[in-house]
């Protein structure tokens, strides 16, 4: 099978990312046409045992440093110290994400809470992140989990990120969003930079991205699990799957 130059570069990026992840699923060798980037999963319903994550071939998790919305009870919110320790002991890596509200949920999207909301959310996220053993220099990715235009970014989401920055600083702040807010966040200087050259703390979802991938993103949510189109099952739970695009994607073990 012919392998294009683009594929060779993609496989090389995947191989280098595995070095930083240090997951049990990593393996050395010459990339082949079936090679793929290492993957992290994200989920909320309950904690998935580390052994099941390893058995499914994933390198780690993106887990919540936020609590459940009113009327809901997500077992993986927030990540706990014992669970984090079990993941680390299994050679899996952890990346932190904050999301409390959601469009159409019992609490509105977090980014609609303004500057003061950003301050409060950052304080909550940092307390939960550190209580679970999260690295002191590790970023936390804050979610913009809906499609927004530039005006909404400028007038609503950006002040929220400024509030987050006032607590954590831009270098410990990341974004989860479609491609446009990821680019706007980087341009406005409200998210930090990975130690991987050319990469920023952008976790991009395929949703609202028109099939494009932001070249500076460190993570790409390739599989978005929904009720009508569930993601792959890991430990009996359907999960989202994220490709690792940079050796340093904000994992705790690289940011003590």
GROMACS .gro file of N, CA and C in nm, residues 99-199:
model
  303
   99UNK      N    1  -1.654   2.128   3.290
   99UNK     CA    2  -1.785   2.158   3.230
   99UNK      C    3  -1.894   2.125   3.330
  100UNK      N    4  -1.966   2.228   3.368
  100UNK     CA    5  -2.078   2.213   3.461
  100UNK      C    6  -2.209   2.226   3.386
  101UNK      N    7  -2.233   2.339   3.321
  101UNK     CA    8  -2.357   2.360   3.246
  101UNK      C    9  -2.351   2.303   3.106
  102UNK      N   10  -2.468   2.302   3.040
  102UNK     CA   11  -2.478   2.247   2.906
  102UNK      C   12  -2.602   2.305   2.839
  103UNK      N   13  -2.595   2.330   2.707
  103UNK     CA   14  -2.713   2.382   2.638
  103UNK      C   15  -2.834   2.289   2.658
  104UNK      N   16  -2.945   2.346   2.699
  104UNK     CA   17  -3.066   2.267   2.720
  104UNK      C   18  -3.066   2.189   2.850
  105UNK      N   19  -2.962   2.205   2.931
  105UNK     CA   20  -2.954   2.133   3.058
  105UNK      C   21  -3.015   2.212   3.172
  106UNK      N   22  -2.994   2.163   3.293
  106UNK     CA   23  -3.051   2.230   3.411
  106UNK      C   24  -2.964   2.347   3.457
  107UNK      N   25  -2.851   2.365   3.393
  107UNK     CA   26  -2.767   2.484   3.415
  107UNK      C   27  -2.718   2.530   3.278
  108UNK      N   28  -2.716   2.659   3.252
  108UNK     CA   29  -2.675   2.708   3.120
  108UNK      C   30  -2.528   2.683   3.094
  109UNK      N   31  -2.487   2.700   2.969
  109UNK     CA   32  -2.347   2.685   2.934
  109UNK      C   33  -2.261   2.775   3.021
  110UNK      N   34  -2.151   2.722   3.069
  110UNK     CA   35  -2.065   2.795   3.163
  110UNK      C   36  -2.017   2.928   3.107
  111UNK      N   37  -1.984   2.933   2.978
  111UNK     CA   38  -1.926   3.055   2.921
  111UNK      C   39  -2.023   3.171   2.921
  112UNK      N   40  -2.151   3.145   2.947
  112UNK     CA   41  -2.251   3.251   2.953
  112UNK      C   42  -2.257   3.317   3.091
  113UNK      N   43  -2.168   3.281   3.180
  113UNK     CA   44  -2.171   3.333   3.317
  113UNK      C   45  -2.084   3.456   3.337
  114UNK      N   46  -2.019   3.503   3.231
  114UNK     CA   47  -1.945   3.628   3.238
  114UNK      C   48  -1.814   3.619   3.316
  115UNK      N   49  -1.753   3.734   3.334
  115UNK     CA   50  -1.622   3.741   3.400
  115UNK      C   51  -1.626   3.681   3.541
  116UNK      N   52  -1.725   3.723   3.620
  116UNK     CA   53  -1.736   3.673   3.757
  116UNK      C   54  -1.758   3.523   3.758
  117UNK      N   55  -1.836   3.473   3.662
  117UNK     CA   56  -1.856   3.329   3.651
  117UNK      C   57  -1.727   3.257   3.619
  118UNK      N   58  -1.645   3.319   3.534
  118UNK     CA   59  -1.515   3.260   3.502
  118UNK      C   60  -1.426   3.250   3.624
  119UNK      N   61  -1.427   3.353   3.707
  119UNK     CA   62  -1.349   3.351   3.831
  119UNK      C   63  -1.396   3.235   3.919
  120UNK      N   64  -1.527   3.224   3.939
  120UNK     CA   65  -1.581   3.119   4.024
  120UNK      C   66  -1.553   2.980   3.967
  121UNK      N   67  -1.571   2.964   3.836
  121UNK     CA   68  -1.549   2.834   3.774
  121UNK      C   69  -1.403   2.792   3.783
  122UNK      N   70  -1.312   2.887   3.763
  122UNK     CA   71  -1.169   2.856   3.772
  122UNK      C   72  -1.131   2.813   3.913
  123UNK      N   73  -1.186   2.878   4.012
  123UNK     CA   74  -1.156   2.841   4.151
  123UNK      C   75  -1.207   2.700   4.182
  124UNK      N   76  -1.327   2.670   4.136
  124UNK     CA   77  -1.382   2.535   4.157
  124UNK      C   78  -1.298   2.432   4.085
  125UNK      N   79  -1.266   2.460   3.959
  125UNK     CA   80  -1.189   2.365   3.879
  125UNK      C   81  -1.053   2.338   3.942
  126UNK      N   82  -0.985   2.442   3.987
  126UNK     CA   83  -0.852   2.427   4.045
  126UNK      C   84  -0.858   2.348   4.175
  127UNK      N   85  -0.961   2.373   4.257
  127UNK     CA   86  -0.974   2.301   4.383
  127UNK      C   87  -0.994   2.151   4.357
  128UNK      N   88  -1.079   2.117   4.262
  128UNK     CA   89  -1.107   1.977   4.232
  128UNK      C   90  -0.989   1.911   4.162
  129UNK      N   91  -0.922   1.985   4.076
  129UNK     CA   92  -0.805   1.935   4.005
  129UNK      C   93  -0.693   1.899   4.103
  130UNK      N   94  -0.662   1.990   4.192
  130UNK     CA   95  -0.552   1.965   4.286
  130UNK      C   96  -0.590   1.860   4.390
  131UNK      N   97  -0.717   1.856   4.431
  131UNK     CA   98  -0.761   1.756   4.528
  131UNK      C   99  -0.744   1.614   4.474
  132UNK      N  100  -0.754   1.600   4.342
  132UNK     CA  101  -0.739   1.469   4.278
  132UNK      C  102  -0.595   1.437   4.243
  133UNK      N  103  -0.503   1.530   4.272
  133UNK     CA  104  -0.363   1.506   4.243
  133UNK      C  105  -0.315   1.563   4.112
  134UNK      N  106  -0.394   1.652   4.051
  134UNK     CA  107  -0.356   1.712   3.924
  134UNK      C  108  -0.230   1.795   3.935
  135UNK      N  109  -0.150   1.795   3.829
  135UNK     CA  110  -0.025   1.868   3.828
  135UNK      C  111  -0.044   2.017   3.849
  136UNK      N  112   0.046   2.080   3.922
  136UNK     CA  113   0.035   2.222   3.954
  136UNK      C  114   0.052   2.311   3.832
  137UNK      N  115   0.121   2.263   3.731
  137UNK     CA  116   0.138   2.343   3.609
  137UNK      C  117   0.055   2.290   3.493
  138UNK      N  118  -0.030   2.192   3.520
  138UNK     CA  119  -0.113   2.134   3.413
  138UNK      C  120  -0.227   2.228   3.376
  139UNK      N  121  -0.264   2.233   3.248
  139UNK     CA  122  -0.378   2.315   3.209
  139UNK      C  123  -0.510   2.247   3.242
  140UNK      N  124  -0.613   2.328   3.251
  140UNK     CA  125  -0.751   2.278   3.259
  140UNK      C  126  -0.824   2.331   3.137
  141UNK      N  127  -0.890   2.242   3.065
  141UNK     CA  128  -0.965   2.281   2.945
  141UNK      C  129  -1.108   2.317   2.985
  142UNK      N  130  -1.151   2.438   2.949
  142UNK     CA  131  -1.285   2.486   2.982
  142UNK      C  132  -1.372   2.481   2.856
  143UNK      N  133  -1.496   2.436   2.873
  143UNK     CA  134  -1.577   2.396   2.758
  143UNK      C  135  -1.667   2.506   2.702
  144UNK      N  136  -1.664   2.518   2.570
  144UNK     CA  137  -1.763   2.594   2.494
  144UNK      C  138  -1.835   2.490   2.410
  145UNK      N  139  -1.937   2.429   2.470
  145UNK     CA  140  -1.999   2.309   2.412
  145UNK      C  141  -2.122   2.342   2.328
  146UNK      N  142  -2.107   2.442   2.243
  146UNK     CA  143  -2.212   2.474   2.147
  146UNK      C  144  -2.152   2.559   2.036
  147UNK      N  145  -2.225   2.573   1.928
  147UNK     CA  146  -2.177   2.649   1.813
  147UNK      C  147  -2.202   2.797   1.837
  148UNK      N  148  -2.097   2.878   1.836
  148UNK     CA  149  -2.113   3.021   1.859
  148UNK      C  150  -2.046   3.100   1.747
  149UNK      N  151  -2.094   3.223   1.728
  149UNK     CA  152  -2.033   3.309   1.626
  149UNK      C  153  -1.932   3.402   1.692
  150UNK      N  154  -1.865   3.482   1.608
  150UNK     CA  155  -1.760   3.569   1.660
  150UNK      C  156  -1.813   3.674   1.757
  151UNK      N  157  -1.932   3.724   1.732
  151UNK     CA  158  -1.990   3.824   1.822
  151UNK      C  159  -2.014   3.766   1.961
  152UNK      N  160  -2.067   3.642   1.966
  152UNK     CA  161  -2.090   3.576   2.095
  152UNK      C  162  -1.958   3.549   2.165
  153UNK      N  163  -1.858   3.513   2.086
  153UNK     CA  164  -1.726   3.493   2.145
  153UNK      C  165  -1.676   3.623   2.210
  154UNK      N  166  -1.679   3.730   2.134
  154UNK     CA  167  -1.625   3.857   2.182
  154UNK      C  168  -1.701   3.912   2.303
  155UNK      N  169  -1.834   3.902   2.298
  155UNK     CA  170  -1.915   3.968   2.399
  155UNK      C  171  -1.950   3.880   2.518
  156UNK      N  172  -1.946   3.748   2.502
  156UNK     CA  173  -1.991   3.657   2.608
  156UNK      C  174  -1.880   3.563   2.655
  157UNK      N  175  -1.824   3.486   2.562
  157UNK     CA  176  -1.726   3.384   2.601
  157UNK      C  177  -1.592   3.443   2.642
  158UNK      N  178  -1.546   3.543   2.569
  158UNK     CA  179  -1.415   3.601   2.598
  158UNK      C  180  -1.407   3.658   2.740
  159UNK      N  181  -1.508   3.734   2.787
  159UNK     CA  182  -1.501   3.781   2.926
  159UNK      C  183  -1.494   3.666   3.027
  160UNK      N  184  -1.563   3.556   2.998
  160UNK     CA  185  -1.557   3.439   3.087
  160UNK      C  186  -1.413   3.386   3.094
  161UNK      N  187  -1.348   3.376   2.978
  161UNK     CA  188  -1.210   3.330   2.978
  161UNK      C  189  -1.117   3.429   3.048
  162UNK      N  190  -1.146   3.557   3.034
  162UNK     CA  191  -1.065   3.655   3.107
  162UNK      C  192  -1.078   3.634   3.258
  163UNK      N  193  -1.197   3.600   3.303
  163UNK     CA  194  -1.217   3.570   3.444
  163UNK      C  195  -1.137   3.447   3.487
  164UNK      N  196  -1.138   3.344   3.403
  164UNK     CA  197  -1.059   3.223   3.430
  164UNK      C  198  -0.910   3.258   3.438
  165UNK      N  199  -0.864   3.337   3.342
  165UNK     CA  200  -0.724   3.378   3.340
  165UNK      C  201  -0.683   3.453   3.466
  166UNK      N  202  -0.775   3.530   3.524
  166UNK     CA  203  -0.741   3.607   3.643
  166UNK      C  204  -0.709   3.517   3.762
  167UNK      N  205  -0.755   3.394   3.757
  167UNK     CA  206  -0.728   3.297   3.864
  167UNK      C  207  -0.612   3.205   3.828
  168UNK      N  208  -0.618   3.148   3.708
  168UNK     CA  209  -0.520   3.046   3.668
  168UNK      C  210  -0.405   3.100   3.586
  169UNK      N  211  -0.426   3.215   3.522
  169UNK     CA  212  -0.330   3.263   3.424
  169UNK      C  213  -0.356   3.194   3.291
  170UNK      N  214  -0.324   3.258   3.180
  170UNK     CA  215  -0.349   3.196   3.048
  170UNK      C  216  -0.276   3.064   3.029
  171UNK      N  217  -0.157   3.049   3.085
  171UNK     CA  218  -0.078   2.928   3.057
  171UNK      C  219  -0.143   2.802   3.114
  172UNK      N  220  -0.225   2.815   3.217
  172UNK     CA  221  -0.293   2.697   3.273
  172UNK      C  222  -0.438   2.688   3.225
  173UNK      N  223  -0.472   2.767   3.124
  173UNK     CA  224  -0.608   2.768   3.070
  173UNK      C  225  -0.610   2.707   2.931
  174UNK      N  226  -0.706   2.616   2.907
  174UNK     CA  227  -0.727   2.559   2.775
  174UNK      C  228  -0.873   2.571   2.737
  175UNK      N  229  -0.904   2.538   2.612
  175UNK     CA  230  -1.041   2.546   2.564
  175UNK      C  231  -1.081   2.415   2.497
  176UNK      N  232  -1.207   2.375   2.519
  176UNK     CA  233  -1.271   2.269   2.441
  176UNK      C  234  -1.379   2.337   2.358
  177UNK      N  235  -1.377   2.318   2.227
  177UNK     CA  236  -1.473   2.386   2.140
  177UNK      C  237  -1.457   2.336   1.998
  178UNK      N  238  -1.543   2.388   1.909
  178UNK     CA  239  -1.525   2.369   1.767
  178UNK      C  240  -1.406   2.450   1.719
  179UNK      N  241  -1.375   2.439   1.592
  179UNK     CA  242  -1.251   2.497   1.540
  179UNK      C  243  -1.243   2.648   1.557
  180UNK      N  244  -1.353   2.720   1.535
  180UNK     CA  245  -1.345   2.866   1.539
  180UNK      C  246  -1.312   2.921   1.677
  181UNK      N  247  -1.385   2.882   1.784
  181UNK     CA  248  -1.347   2.933   1.916
  181UNK      C  249  -1.205   2.894   1.957
  182UNK      N  250  -1.159   2.775   1.913
  182UNK     CA  251  -1.020   2.737   1.943
  182UNK      C  252  -0.924   2.839   1.883
  183UNK      N  253  -0.949   2.878   1.759
  183UNK     CA  254  -0.862   2.976   1.693
  183UNK      C  255  -0.875   3.113   1.757
  184UNK      N  256  -0.997   3.153   1.792
  184UNK     CA  257  -1.017   3.284   1.854
  184UNK      C  258  -0.949   3.291   1.990
  185UNK      N  259  -0.959   3.183   2.067
  185UNK     CA  260  -0.898   3.180   2.200
  185UNK      C  261  -0.746   3.196   2.190
  186UNK      N  262  -0.686   3.129   2.091
  186UNK     CA  263  -0.542   3.142   2.073
  186UNK      C  264  -0.505   3.284   2.030
  187UNK      N  265  -0.581   3.338   1.936
  187UNK     CA  266  -0.552   3.473   1.885
  187UNK      C  267  -0.568   3.579   1.994
  188UNK      N  268  -0.663   3.559   2.085
  188UNK     CA  269  -0.686   3.655   2.192
  188UNK      C  270  -0.599   3.631   2.314
  189UNK      N  271  -0.517   3.529   2.310
  189UNK     CA  272  -0.420   3.506   2.417
  189UNK      C  273  -0.477   3.458   2.549
  190UNK      N  274  -0.594   3.390   2.545
  190UNK     CA  275  -0.655   3.345   2.670
  190UNK      C  276  -0.629   3.198   2.699
  191UNK      N  277  -0.556   3.129   2.611
  191UNK     CA  278  -0.514   2.992   2.637
  191UNK      C  279  -0.362   2.984   2.623
  192UNK      N  280  -0.304   2.884   2.690
  192UNK     CA  281  -0.159   2.871   2.694
  192UNK      C  282  -0.104   2.786   2.582
  193UNK      N  283   0.027   2.768   2.587
  193UNK     CA  284   0.099   2.695   2.484
  193UNK      C  285   0.154   2.563   2.538
  194UNK      N  286   0.141   2.461   2.458
  194UNK     CA  287   0.202   2.332   2.486
  194UNK      C  288   0.353   2.343   2.471
  195UNK      N  289   0.426   2.253   2.535
  195UNK     CA  290   0.570   2.247   2.512
  195UNK      C  291   0.604   2.187   2.376
  196UNK      N  292   0.505   2.127   2.312
  196UNK     CA  293   0.522   2.081   2.174
  196UNK      C  294   0.516   2.202   2.083
  197UNK      N  295   0.619   2.228   2.005
  197UNK     CA  296   0.622   2.349   1.922
  197UNK      C  297   0.500   2.363   1.833
  198UNK      N  298   0.446   2.485   1.829
  198UNK     CA  299   0.335   2.515   1.741
  198UNK      C  300   0.198   2.474   1.791
  199UNK      N  301   0.192   2.422   1.914
  199UNK     CA  302   0.064   2.374   1.968
  199UNK      C  303   0.019   2.457   2.087
   0.00000   0.00000   0.00000
